[in-house]
Short mmCIF file of C-alpha atoms in Angstrom, two decimals:
data_model
loop_
_atom_site.label_atom_id
_atom_site.label_comp_id
_atom_site.label_asym_id
_atom_site.label_seq_id
_atom_site.Cartn_x
_atom_site.Cartn_y
_atom_site.Cartn_z
CA MET A 215 69.50 -48.18 141.94
CA SER A 216 72.89 -49.48 140.89
CA LEU A 217 75.24 -49.97 143.85
CA THR A 218 78.58 -49.98 142.11
CA ILE A 219 80.27 -46.70 141.14
CA GLU A 220 80.11 -46.27 137.40
CA PRO A 221 83.47 -45.81 135.79
CA ALA A 222 83.94 -42.58 133.81
CA GLY A 223 82.10 -43.39 130.63
CA THR A 224 78.57 -44.35 129.67
CA SER A 225 76.26 -47.02 130.66
CA ALA A 226 73.18 -47.63 128.71
CA ALA A 227 71.44 -49.23 131.74
CA GLU A 228 72.09 -46.17 133.91
CA ALA A 229 70.79 -43.78 131.26
CA SER A 230 67.27 -45.11 131.64
CA LEU A 231 67.11 -44.39 135.37
CA PRO A 232 65.69 -41.06 136.50
CA ALA A 233 68.63 -38.89 137.38
CA PRO A 234 68.74 -38.22 141.10
CA ARG A 235 69.16 -34.54 141.85
CA TRP A 236 71.21 -32.64 144.39
CA ARG A 237 69.06 -30.17 146.32
CA HIS A 238 71.09 -29.12 149.32
CA ARG A 239 72.57 -25.62 149.55
CA HIS A 240 74.82 -26.47 152.53
CA LEU A 241 76.77 -29.54 153.53
CA LEU A 242 76.78 -29.49 157.33
CA ASP A 243 76.47 -33.13 158.23
CA LEU A 244 75.65 -36.46 156.55
CA ASP A 245 72.53 -36.94 158.61
CA GLY A 246 70.45 -34.92 156.19
CA LEU A 247 71.41 -36.93 153.07
CA ASP A 248 69.57 -39.97 151.81
CA TRP A 249 71.41 -42.72 150.05
CA SER A 250 70.59 -41.62 146.47
CA GLU A 251 72.11 -38.20 147.25
CA ILE A 252 75.29 -39.85 148.66
CA GLU A 253 75.45 -41.92 145.46
CA VAL A 254 75.20 -38.70 143.27
CA LEU A 255 78.09 -37.27 145.24
CA LEU A 256 80.25 -40.40 144.99
CA ARG A 257 79.62 -40.54 141.22
CA THR A 258 80.52 -36.89 140.77
CA ALA A 259 83.69 -37.60 142.78
CA GLU A 260 84.54 -40.41 140.47
CA ASP A 261 84.35 -37.98 137.56
CA MET A 262 86.49 -35.47 139.53
CA ARG A 263 89.16 -38.17 139.78
CA GLY A 264 89.05 -38.19 135.95
CA VAL A 265 89.67 -34.46 135.96
CA LEU A 266 92.57 -34.89 138.46
CA ALA A 267 94.20 -37.46 136.11
CA ARG A 268 94.38 -34.94 133.26
CA PRO A 269 97.64 -33.21 132.45
CA ILE A 270 96.03 -29.90 133.38
CA ALA A 271 93.78 -30.78 136.27
CA ARG A 272 91.54 -27.79 135.97
CA VAL A 273 87.97 -27.22 134.74
CA PRO A 274 86.09 -23.92 134.66
CA ALA A 275 82.99 -25.12 136.67
CA LEU A 276 83.32 -22.54 139.51
CA ARG A 277 84.79 -19.67 137.44
CA GLY A 278 83.76 -16.40 138.86
CA ARG A 279 82.80 -17.90 142.22
CA THR A 280 84.67 -17.06 145.42
CA VAL A 281 85.28 -19.78 147.98
CA THR A 282 86.32 -18.50 151.40
CA ILE A 283 88.04 -20.91 153.72
CA LEU A 284 87.57 -19.95 157.31
CA PHE A 285 89.36 -22.14 159.80
CA TYR A 286 89.15 -21.55 163.53
CA GLU A 287 91.13 -24.68 164.27
CA ALA A 288 94.50 -25.93 163.04
CA SER A 289 94.46 -28.08 159.88
CA THR A 290 96.66 -28.91 157.05
CA ARG A 291 95.09 -31.50 154.88
CA THR A 292 91.43 -30.49 154.99
CA ARG A 293 92.19 -26.78 154.48
CA VAL A 294 94.66 -27.38 151.68
CA SER A 295 92.45 -30.11 150.21
CA PHE A 296 89.49 -27.69 149.99
CA GLU A 297 91.78 -25.03 148.53
CA VAL A 298 93.16 -27.33 145.90
CA ALA A 299 89.70 -28.60 145.12
CA ALA A 300 88.28 -25.05 144.71
CA LYS A 301 91.24 -23.99 142.53
CA ASN A 302 90.87 -27.10 140.35
CA LEU A 303 87.36 -25.88 139.60
CA SER A 304 88.68 -22.36 138.79
CA ALA A 305 87.16 -20.70 141.79
CA ASP A 306 88.81 -17.74 143.49
CA VAL A 307 90.00 -18.75 146.92
CA VAL A 308 90.32 -16.59 150.01
CA ASN A 309 91.95 -18.08 153.03
CA ILE A 310 91.26 -16.79 156.51
CA THR A 311 93.09 -18.12 159.50
CA ALA A 312 91.13 -17.13 162.62
CA SER A 313 94.28 -16.46 164.73
CA ALA A 314 95.53 -13.86 162.20
CA SER A 315 92.18 -12.11 161.59
CA SER A 316 89.84 -9.84 163.47
CA VAL A 317 88.51 -12.95 165.25
CA SER A 318 91.48 -12.50 167.60
CA LYS A 319 90.09 -8.99 168.33
CA GLY A 320 86.85 -10.52 169.52
CA GLU A 321 84.68 -10.26 166.39
CA SER A 322 81.75 -12.60 166.64
CA LEU A 323 81.20 -15.54 164.27
CA VAL A 324 78.07 -13.89 162.82
CA ASP A 325 79.82 -10.65 162.23
CA THR A 326 82.76 -12.44 160.59
CA VAL A 327 80.35 -14.34 158.29
CA ARG A 328 78.60 -11.06 157.34
CA THR A 329 81.89 -9.44 156.54
CA ILE A 330 82.98 -12.36 154.42
CA GLU A 331 79.70 -12.20 152.56
CA SER A 332 80.04 -8.52 151.93
CA LEU A 333 83.52 -9.16 150.49
CA GLY A 334 81.91 -11.29 147.84
CA ALA A 335 82.10 -14.88 149.02
CA ASN A 336 79.72 -17.39 147.39
CA MET A 337 80.80 -20.43 149.37
CA LEU A 338 82.17 -20.70 152.87
CA VAL A 339 84.15 -23.66 154.06
CA MET A 340 84.43 -23.54 157.76
CA ARG A 341 86.06 -25.36 160.66
CA HIS A 342 85.27 -24.51 164.27
CA ALA A 343 85.99 -26.05 167.64
CA THR A 344 82.35 -25.70 168.69
CA SER A 345 79.84 -28.28 167.50
CA GLY A 346 77.05 -26.59 165.51
CA ALA A 347 79.00 -23.39 164.64
CA PRO A 348 78.54 -23.99 160.83
CA TYR A 349 74.76 -24.20 161.38
CA LEU A 350 74.91 -20.70 162.87
CA ALA A 351 76.98 -19.45 159.94
CA ALA A 352 74.50 -21.07 157.51
CA GLU A 353 71.64 -19.03 159.08
CA THR A 354 73.39 -15.85 158.23
CA PHE A 355 75.28 -16.60 155.01
CA SER A 356 73.36 -16.24 151.72
CA GLY A 357 75.63 -18.67 149.86
CA SER A 358 76.66 -22.27 150.63
CA VAL A 359 78.28 -23.36 153.90
CA VAL A 360 80.44 -26.44 153.95
CA ASN A 361 81.34 -27.91 157.30
CA GLY A 362 85.06 -28.60 157.37
CA GLY A 363 84.69 -30.09 160.89
CA ASP A 364 82.86 -28.80 163.92
CA GLY A 365 83.88 -29.80 167.41
CA TRP A 366 83.13 -33.44 168.05
CA HIS A 367 80.05 -33.29 165.86
CA ALA A 368 80.66 -33.85 162.18
CA HIS A 369 83.26 -33.87 159.42
CA PRO A 370 81.15 -34.75 156.39
CA SER A 371 83.74 -34.43 153.66
CA GLN A 372 86.00 -36.87 155.59
CA GLY A 373 83.14 -39.35 156.01
CA LEU A 374 82.42 -39.16 152.26
CA LEU A 375 86.06 -39.53 151.22
CA ASP A 376 86.44 -42.55 153.53
CA LEU A 377 83.38 -44.10 152.02
CA PHE A 378 84.57 -43.25 148.50
CA THR A 379 88.03 -44.78 149.13
CA MET A 380 86.49 -47.98 150.55
CA ARG A 381 84.07 -48.33 147.65
CA ARG A 382 86.86 -47.95 145.08
CA HIS A 383 88.63 -50.97 146.60
CA LEU A 384 85.69 -53.07 147.83
CA GLY A 385 82.81 -52.08 145.57
CA ASP A 386 79.48 -52.76 147.35
CA LEU A 387 80.03 -52.49 151.08
CA ARG A 388 77.10 -54.66 152.11
CA GLY A 389 78.41 -57.36 154.34
CA ARG A 390 81.91 -55.82 154.53
CA LYS A 391 83.19 -55.38 158.07
CA VAL A 392 84.69 -51.98 158.92
CA ALA A 393 86.38 -51.56 162.32
CA ILE A 394 86.98 -47.95 163.54
CA VAL A 395 89.44 -48.01 166.41
CA GLY A 396 90.48 -45.18 168.72
CA ASP A 397 89.10 -42.12 170.41
CA ILE A 398 85.56 -42.42 169.15
CA LEU A 399 84.23 -40.03 171.77
CA HIS A 400 85.97 -36.91 170.63
CA SER A 401 85.86 -37.87 166.96
CA ARG A 402 83.79 -35.98 164.37
CA VAL A 403 85.33 -38.31 161.80
CA ALA A 404 83.84 -41.30 163.55
CA ARG A 405 80.45 -39.73 163.81
CA SER A 406 80.38 -38.81 160.12
CA ASN A 407 81.65 -42.25 159.22
CA ILE A 408 78.82 -43.83 161.19
CA TRP A 409 76.33 -42.06 158.90
CA ALA A 410 78.23 -42.81 155.69
CA LEU A 411 79.08 -46.48 156.38
CA THR A 412 75.78 -47.57 157.81
CA ALA A 413 74.05 -45.96 154.83
CA ALA A 414 76.29 -47.98 152.56
CA GLY A 415 75.33 -51.17 154.36
CA ALA A 416 78.65 -51.95 155.98
CA GLU A 417 78.96 -54.04 159.15
CA LEU A 418 80.47 -51.22 161.27
CA TRP A 419 82.28 -51.85 164.55
CA LEU A 420 83.44 -49.02 166.82
CA CYS A 421 86.22 -49.95 169.17
CA GLY A 422 88.16 -48.17 171.85
CA PRO A 423 88.63 -47.82 175.62
CA ALA A 424 85.30 -47.77 177.35
CA THR A 425 85.90 -44.19 178.49
CA LEU A 426 86.23 -43.11 174.93
CA LEU A 427 83.02 -44.83 173.79
CA ARG A 428 80.83 -43.22 176.42
CA GLY A 429 77.23 -42.68 175.18
CA PHE A 430 77.77 -44.63 171.95
CA GLU A 431 76.10 -47.78 173.16
CA ALA A 432 72.99 -45.86 173.89
CA TRP A 433 73.23 -44.21 170.50
CA ALA A 434 73.68 -47.55 168.78
CA GLY A 435 70.58 -48.81 170.69
CA SER A 436 68.36 -46.02 169.38
CA TRP A 437 70.04 -45.66 165.93
CA ARG A 438 67.68 -45.14 163.07
CA GLY A 439 70.20 -44.79 160.16
CA THR A 440 69.89 -43.28 156.74
CA ALA A 441 66.94 -43.59 154.44
CA GLY A 442 67.10 -45.54 151.19
CA GLY A 443 70.33 -47.41 151.90
CA PRO A 444 70.99 -50.63 149.95
CA ASP A 445 70.74 -52.74 153.13
CA GLY A 446 67.93 -50.85 154.84
CA ARG A 447 68.61 -48.99 158.11
CA LYS A 448 71.79 -50.60 159.40
CA GLY A 449 72.99 -50.39 162.96
CA PHE A 450 76.52 -50.56 164.30
CA VAL A 451 78.40 -52.47 167.05
CA VAL A 452 80.17 -50.73 169.95
CA THR A 453 82.87 -52.71 171.85
CA SER A 454 86.11 -52.44 173.83
CA ASP A 455 87.19 -55.93 172.62
CA LEU A 456 89.74 -55.10 169.99
CA ARG A 457 90.32 -58.73 168.94
CA ALA A 458 86.54 -59.12 168.17
CA ALA A 459 86.45 -55.81 166.35
CA LEU A 460 89.42 -56.71 164.12
CA ARG A 461 88.35 -60.32 163.44
CA ASP A 462 87.97 -60.75 159.66
CA ALA A 463 87.63 -57.00 159.16
CA ASP A 464 87.81 -55.78 155.58
CA VAL A 465 88.79 -52.31 156.65
CA VAL A 466 90.62 -51.15 159.80
CA MET A 467 90.43 -47.45 160.37
CA THR A 468 92.38 -45.95 163.25
CA LEU A 469 91.70 -42.52 164.65
CA ARG A 470 94.13 -40.06 166.06
CA ILE A 471 94.35 -39.95 169.82
CA GLN A 472 93.68 -36.25 170.22
CA ARG A 473 96.12 -35.22 172.89
CA GLU A 474 94.63 -31.73 173.07
CA ARG A 475 91.28 -33.28 174.10
CA GLN A 476 92.65 -35.70 176.68
CA ALA A 477 92.78 -33.35 179.63
CA GLY A 478 89.83 -35.01 181.38
CA GLY A 479 91.81 -38.09 182.40
CA LEU A 480 89.88 -40.48 180.13
CA LEU A 481 93.08 -42.21 179.24
CA PRO A 482 95.68 -43.35 181.89
CA SER A 483 98.50 -42.65 179.48
CA LEU A 484 99.31 -42.79 175.73
CA ARG A 485 101.64 -45.70 176.48
CA GLU A 486 98.78 -47.64 177.92
CA TYR A 487 96.56 -46.84 175.04
CA ALA A 488 99.26 -47.88 172.52
CA ALA A 489 99.74 -51.16 174.34
CA ARG A 490 96.07 -52.07 174.42
CA PHE A 491 94.64 -50.46 171.23
CA GLY A 492 97.56 -49.51 168.97
CA ILE A 493 97.23 -51.18 165.59
CA THR A 494 100.35 -53.23 165.00
CA ARG A 495 101.22 -55.69 162.38
CA GLU A 496 100.62 -58.46 164.90
CA ARG A 497 97.08 -57.36 165.77
CA LEU A 498 96.32 -56.75 162.07
CA ARG A 499 96.73 -60.52 161.49
CA GLY A 500 93.27 -61.01 162.99
CA ALA A 501 91.75 -58.98 160.13
CA ARG A 502 91.43 -60.28 156.57
CA PRO A 503 94.91 -60.59 154.93
CA ASP A 504 93.98 -57.95 152.31
CA ALA A 505 92.38 -55.60 154.86
CA LEU A 506 92.64 -51.86 154.03
CA VAL A 507 94.26 -49.76 156.65
CA MET A 508 92.98 -46.20 156.93
CA HIS A 509 93.61 -43.13 159.03
CA PRO A 510 92.12 -39.63 158.69
CA GLY A 511 95.43 -38.10 159.74
CA PRO A 512 97.37 -36.56 161.19
CA MET A 513 98.88 -39.71 162.65
CA ASN A 514 100.59 -40.32 165.97
CA GLU A 515 102.83 -43.09 164.75
CA GLY A 516 103.59 -45.48 167.50
CA VAL A 517 100.43 -44.59 169.40
CA GLU A 518 97.28 -45.47 167.52
CA ILE A 519 99.14 -47.02 164.55
CA ALA A 520 102.54 -48.59 164.22
CA PRO A 521 104.73 -46.93 161.63
CA ASP A 522 105.20 -50.12 159.54
CA VAL A 523 101.41 -50.56 159.45
CA ALA A 524 100.89 -46.97 158.28
CA VAL A 525 103.04 -47.56 155.19
CA GLY A 526 102.30 -51.25 154.90
CA SER A 527 100.73 -53.15 151.99
CA GLY A 528 97.17 -52.58 152.95
CA SER A 529 97.55 -48.91 153.73
CA VAL A 530 95.48 -46.53 151.68
CA ILE A 531 96.27 -43.53 153.79
CA SER A 532 97.87 -41.48 151.02
CA GLU A 533 95.02 -42.41 148.72
CA GLN A 534 92.57 -41.03 151.23
CA VAL A 535 94.34 -37.70 150.92
CA ARG A 536 94.15 -37.79 147.06
CA ASN A 537 90.54 -38.87 147.04
CA GLY A 538 89.77 -36.08 149.48
CA VAL A 539 90.49 -33.53 146.76
CA ALA A 540 88.12 -35.32 144.26
CA VAL A 541 85.35 -35.60 146.87
CA ARG A 542 85.63 -31.97 147.89
CA MET A 543 85.56 -30.93 144.22
CA ALA A 544 82.33 -32.88 143.95
CA ILE A 545 80.91 -31.21 147.03
CA LEU A 546 81.73 -27.68 145.85
CA HIS A 547 80.40 -28.45 142.38
CA LEU A 548 77.10 -29.87 143.52
CA LEU A 549 76.49 -27.17 146.07
CA SER A 550 77.30 -24.43 143.55
CA GLY A 551 74.43 -25.65 141.38
CA THR A 552 71.96 -24.76 144.11
CA LEU A 553 73.15 -21.16 144.42
CA ALA A 554 71.30 -20.05 141.33
CA GLY A 555 67.77 -18.64 141.64
CA SER A 556 66.25 -19.05 138.20
CA THR A 557 64.94 -22.28 136.72
CA ALA A 558 65.04 -21.18 133.10
CA PRO A 559 65.48 -24.10 130.70
CA VAL A 560 68.64 -23.71 128.71
CA GLU A 561 68.46 -25.97 125.66
CA GLY A 562 65.75 -27.40 123.44
CA THR A 563 66.67 -30.85 124.57
CA ALA A 564 67.05 -31.76 128.15
CA ARG A 565 70.75 -32.26 128.95
CA GLY A 566 71.11 -34.26 132.12
CA MET B 132 53.26 -36.11 124.66
CA SER B 133 51.79 -33.82 121.99
CA GLY B 134 54.90 -34.04 119.76
CA ARG B 135 54.88 -33.97 115.96
CA GLN B 136 57.34 -36.32 114.40
CA ILE B 137 59.90 -34.77 112.22
CA MET B 138 62.20 -37.71 111.76
CA THR B 139 61.42 -41.41 111.71
CA ALA B 140 63.84 -44.11 112.71
CA GLU B 141 64.52 -44.79 108.98
CA GLU B 142 65.30 -41.08 108.35
CA ILE B 143 67.68 -41.05 111.26
CA ARG B 144 69.40 -44.10 109.86
CA ARG B 145 69.75 -42.58 106.41
CA ALA B 146 70.95 -39.21 107.81
CA THR B 147 73.58 -40.99 109.96
CA ILE B 148 74.93 -42.89 106.87
CA ARG B 149 74.94 -39.77 104.77
CA ILE B 150 76.85 -37.85 107.47
CA SER B 151 79.31 -40.74 107.68
CA HIS B 152 80.02 -40.41 103.90
CA GLU B 153 80.32 -36.63 104.16
CA ILE B 154 82.89 -36.79 107.00
CA VAL B 155 85.19 -39.14 105.00
CA GLU B 156 84.69 -37.05 101.84
CA LYS B 157 85.53 -33.77 103.56
CA HIS B 158 88.58 -35.21 105.22
CA ALA B 159 89.66 -37.06 102.02
CA GLY B 160 90.04 -40.28 103.84
CA THR B 161 90.03 -41.60 107.46
CA GLU B 162 93.73 -40.86 108.37
CA GLY B 163 93.97 -39.03 111.71
CA LEU B 164 90.20 -38.79 112.08
CA ALA B 165 88.40 -39.38 115.39
CA LEU B 166 84.80 -39.01 116.55
CA VAL B 167 83.79 -37.52 119.88
CA GLY B 168 80.16 -37.68 121.01
CA ILE B 169 78.80 -35.10 123.46
CA GLN B 170 76.97 -36.65 126.42
CA ARG B 171 74.36 -38.02 126.28
CA ARG B 172 72.86 -38.55 122.86
CA GLY B 173 75.90 -37.51 120.92
CA VAL B 174 77.73 -40.54 122.24
CA PRO B 175 75.45 -43.25 120.62
CA LEU B 176 75.31 -41.12 117.47
CA ALA B 177 79.11 -40.99 117.22
CA GLY B 178 79.07 -44.80 117.65
CA ARG B 179 76.61 -45.22 114.82
CA ILE B 180 78.55 -42.94 112.52
CA ALA B 181 81.75 -44.86 113.30
CA ALA B 182 79.97 -48.14 112.52
CA ALA B 183 78.82 -46.75 109.18
CA ILE B 184 82.24 -45.60 108.26
CA ALA B 185 83.64 -49.04 109.28
CA GLU B 186 81.15 -50.57 106.92
CA HIS B 187 82.03 -48.57 103.82
CA GLU B 188 85.70 -47.71 104.54
CA GLY B 189 86.77 -50.77 106.45
CA VAL B 190 88.37 -48.61 109.13
CA LEU B 191 87.24 -48.40 112.70
CA LEU B 192 87.79 -44.81 113.90
CA PRO B 193 88.50 -44.05 117.50
CA VAL B 194 85.33 -42.84 119.29
CA GLY B 195 85.33 -40.81 122.54
CA ALA B 196 82.67 -39.41 124.86
CA LEU B 197 82.74 -35.85 126.14
CA ASP B 198 80.89 -34.54 129.18
CA ILE B 199 80.65 -30.73 129.15
CA THR B 200 79.02 -30.21 132.56
CA PHE B 201 82.06 -28.46 134.01
CA TYR B 202 82.37 -26.18 131.04
CA ARG B 203 78.85 -24.84 130.76
CA ASP B 204 78.33 -21.06 130.88
CA ASP B 205 74.67 -21.32 131.97
CA LEU B 206 75.07 -22.89 135.40
CA SER B 207 73.92 -19.65 136.96
CA LEU B 208 70.67 -20.01 135.06
CA ILE B 209 69.73 -23.54 136.12
CA ALA B 210 68.50 -24.53 139.54
CA GLN B 211 70.45 -27.76 140.02
CA GLN B 212 73.67 -29.20 138.81
CA PRO B 213 73.19 -31.66 136.01
CA LEU B 214 74.56 -35.11 136.72
CA VAL B 215 78.00 -35.74 135.26
CA LYS B 216 77.98 -38.47 132.62
CA GLY B 217 81.67 -38.99 132.16
CA THR B 218 84.45 -38.10 129.68
CA ASP B 219 86.36 -40.81 127.97
CA LEU B 220 88.84 -39.91 125.22
CA PRO B 221 90.87 -43.13 124.69
CA PHE B 222 93.24 -41.61 122.05
CA ASP B 223 95.68 -38.73 121.64
CA LEU B 224 93.97 -35.55 120.47
CA ASN B 225 97.16 -33.81 119.49
CA GLY B 226 97.21 -33.47 115.69
CA ALA B 227 94.00 -35.39 115.20
CA THR B 228 90.94 -34.13 113.32
CA ILE B 229 88.10 -34.34 115.74
CA VAL B 230 84.45 -34.54 114.56
CA LEU B 231 82.19 -33.54 117.45
CA VAL B 232 78.89 -35.21 117.33
CA ASP B 233 75.69 -34.02 119.07
CA ASP B 234 71.98 -34.66 118.56
CA VAL B 235 70.58 -31.01 118.38
CA LEU B 236 72.40 -27.79 117.47
CA TYR B 237 70.55 -24.78 118.99
CA THR B 238 72.22 -21.86 120.68
CA GLY B 239 75.73 -23.15 120.06
CA ARG B 240 76.66 -22.86 123.74
CA THR B 241 77.00 -26.59 124.17
CA ILE B 242 79.41 -26.71 121.24
CA ARG B 243 81.41 -23.76 122.65
CA ALA B 244 81.68 -25.61 125.95
CA ALA B 245 82.67 -28.82 124.11
CA MET B 246 85.43 -27.06 122.22
CA ASP B 247 86.84 -25.68 125.52
CA ALA B 248 86.66 -29.12 127.03
CA LEU B 249 88.38 -30.76 124.10
CA ILE B 250 91.23 -28.24 124.04
CA ASP B 251 91.96 -28.94 127.66
CA PHE B 252 92.92 -32.52 126.47
CA GLY B 253 95.26 -31.51 123.73
CA ARG B 254 95.67 -29.54 120.40
CA PRO B 255 93.60 -31.16 117.69
CA ARG B 256 94.56 -30.28 114.12
CA ALA B 257 90.95 -29.36 113.42
CA ILE B 258 87.58 -29.66 115.14
CA ARG B 259 84.44 -30.25 112.91
CA LEU B 260 80.85 -30.59 113.97
CA ALA B 261 78.20 -33.08 112.95
CA VAL B 262 74.58 -32.84 114.33
CA LEU B 263 71.44 -34.81 113.68
CA VAL B 264 69.19 -31.79 113.87
CA ASP B 265 69.98 -28.08 113.37
CA ARG B 266 67.09 -26.03 114.76
CA GLY B 267 68.58 -22.56 114.34
CA HIS B 268 68.63 -19.72 116.86
CA ARG B 269 72.39 -19.55 117.21
CA GLU B 270 73.73 -17.23 119.93
CA LEU B 271 77.42 -17.74 118.95
CA PRO B 272 79.27 -17.83 115.61
CA ILE B 273 79.11 -21.62 115.30
CA ARG B 274 78.06 -23.63 112.26
CA ALA B 275 77.75 -27.39 111.73
CA ASP B 276 79.86 -29.06 108.99
CA HIS B 277 77.42 -31.92 108.76
CA VAL B 278 73.69 -31.72 109.37
CA GLY B 279 71.17 -34.58 109.36
CA LYS B 280 68.20 -32.32 109.02
CA ASN B 281 67.58 -28.58 109.20
CA VAL B 282 64.38 -27.88 111.11
CA PRO B 283 62.96 -24.34 111.38
CA THR B 284 61.62 -23.91 114.91
CA SER B 285 60.49 -21.12 117.18
CA ARG B 286 62.31 -20.67 120.52
CA GLU B 287 59.23 -21.84 122.43
CA GLU B 288 59.30 -25.26 120.78
CA LEU B 289 61.15 -28.20 122.13
CA VAL B 290 63.05 -30.64 119.92
CA ARG B 291 63.19 -34.14 121.40
CA VAL B 292 65.59 -36.72 119.98
CA HIS B 293 65.01 -40.29 121.04
CA LEU B 294 67.62 -42.94 120.38
CA ALA B 295 67.35 -46.70 120.98
CA GLU B 296 70.48 -46.66 123.16
CA THR B 297 69.27 -44.02 125.58
CA ASP B 298 65.45 -43.88 125.16
CA GLY B 299 64.44 -47.29 123.84
CA GLY B 300 63.58 -46.27 120.30
CA ASP B 301 64.52 -43.88 117.42
CA GLY B 302 62.68 -40.75 116.48
CA VAL B 303 62.79 -36.91 116.53
CA GLU B 304 59.72 -34.93 117.66
CA ILE B 305 58.96 -31.25 117.87
CA GLU B 306 56.73 -30.09 120.70
CA ARG B 307 54.86 -26.88 121.47
CA PRO B 308 54.59 -26.40 125.22
CA THR B 309 51.21 -24.60 124.97
CA PRO B 310 49.20 -25.90 122.03
CA ALA B 311 45.98 -24.17 123.20
CA LEU B 312 47.63 -20.68 122.93
CA ALA B 313 49.12 -21.52 119.62
CA ALA B 314 45.73 -22.56 118.22
CA ALA B 315 44.09 -19.42 119.50
CA GLY B 316 46.80 -17.23 117.92
#
């Protein structure tokens, strides 16, 4: 299996490989994907970037399908990104904000999902504060459920777009050091990135205050990883030593300090966090000179990341947002192919 | 594979060269002409036709590749999404005469999708169609301008085109999925 992302175009070598297929109806987490499936998704996303580069960035792939976006938590970029992605594929998009819907009257999640289905939704993109909520929705919903972030558990589209962005800059991630710094404990982004990056063979370091790494050392100890990765089943390192985590890193990803989830007194103060773990230009000197700086957003500038680093030369934060649309287009497109029931052949010659 | 060969490598070569002459003749030259192969086997075919035209006209025409995955109308009929092969059109389509190239013309739905895809990139002056094999059974009002070989088929049969670039060798075969039943009938 080729490890580099093929540019839009043809490759005779690739043509002879058996085409890996996408078989998942839902995307709830990255733990259920093997490496070949992640590669299919990344290659499809590469093609979606080609679509985005067109004068009219729209293709009819999801024409006649309805994508309902149901967010129980605040979000700008993920919600808009999914909406733009669905519209670029010509889907009809219905947006539901939980605070302005019958959810605020006490309707249960299952009832809401049934209602959405009755109203004609084929795909449901969902964000919920409770880990596992999309799994419950997937049990009820007859179409596809995409997890747009559930509690601390998973944010698969973010993990994929981070991996996609890194691979566009670095190619093969084997042997590349990626440091994720910040509030690991409350971070679904970190959890999804663990799956994505260890699968890709990166040297992954998780770094933060010990109180925000609780349980991760045990997890690292029993980590089994993803099947079929280019570098086998990779593990990851957990540390509170920021200097060690940043040393010669190829990628430095900072996570948002989630003020709304800090009620438990796990951090003495934001100021102390910024002083010890904030990514400043000075601290970044420990990483490789061309290190990529990433952040899933939204940023607390001056807390986990200094403003000049956020817009500095290595920053690919805006690119993450742009790639997010391509990756989400790829997710919606691949999932939509599993919604059909029939397996009728279409043309005399196999196409694909 | 129980296929019956209907075109040899030599026949494919001659058909490609004949099509290359026809294209130039119909267009009365090569000015403003471009070839676009439909993924997958249309792409190497377009390259071969361009090479043949370069040989007898001394002009290397622009060649593009078109992936129609996002434009298919049969996605609700197939179980899994086909893998995208990539679109690459390294020239301006506006005002150009585009010759679409594909291996097999059957229902016409692929060509319908290809025309939709092309028109998203610009407004060609004309779109023409060249195929290696026309096997009939059209479901849309679409006709090829240049055909390598017309092959009468039944809907149950499969036409398999093999090209060196994608399959390791040249040849076209026709296959009956249930030869036992056909023999009994």
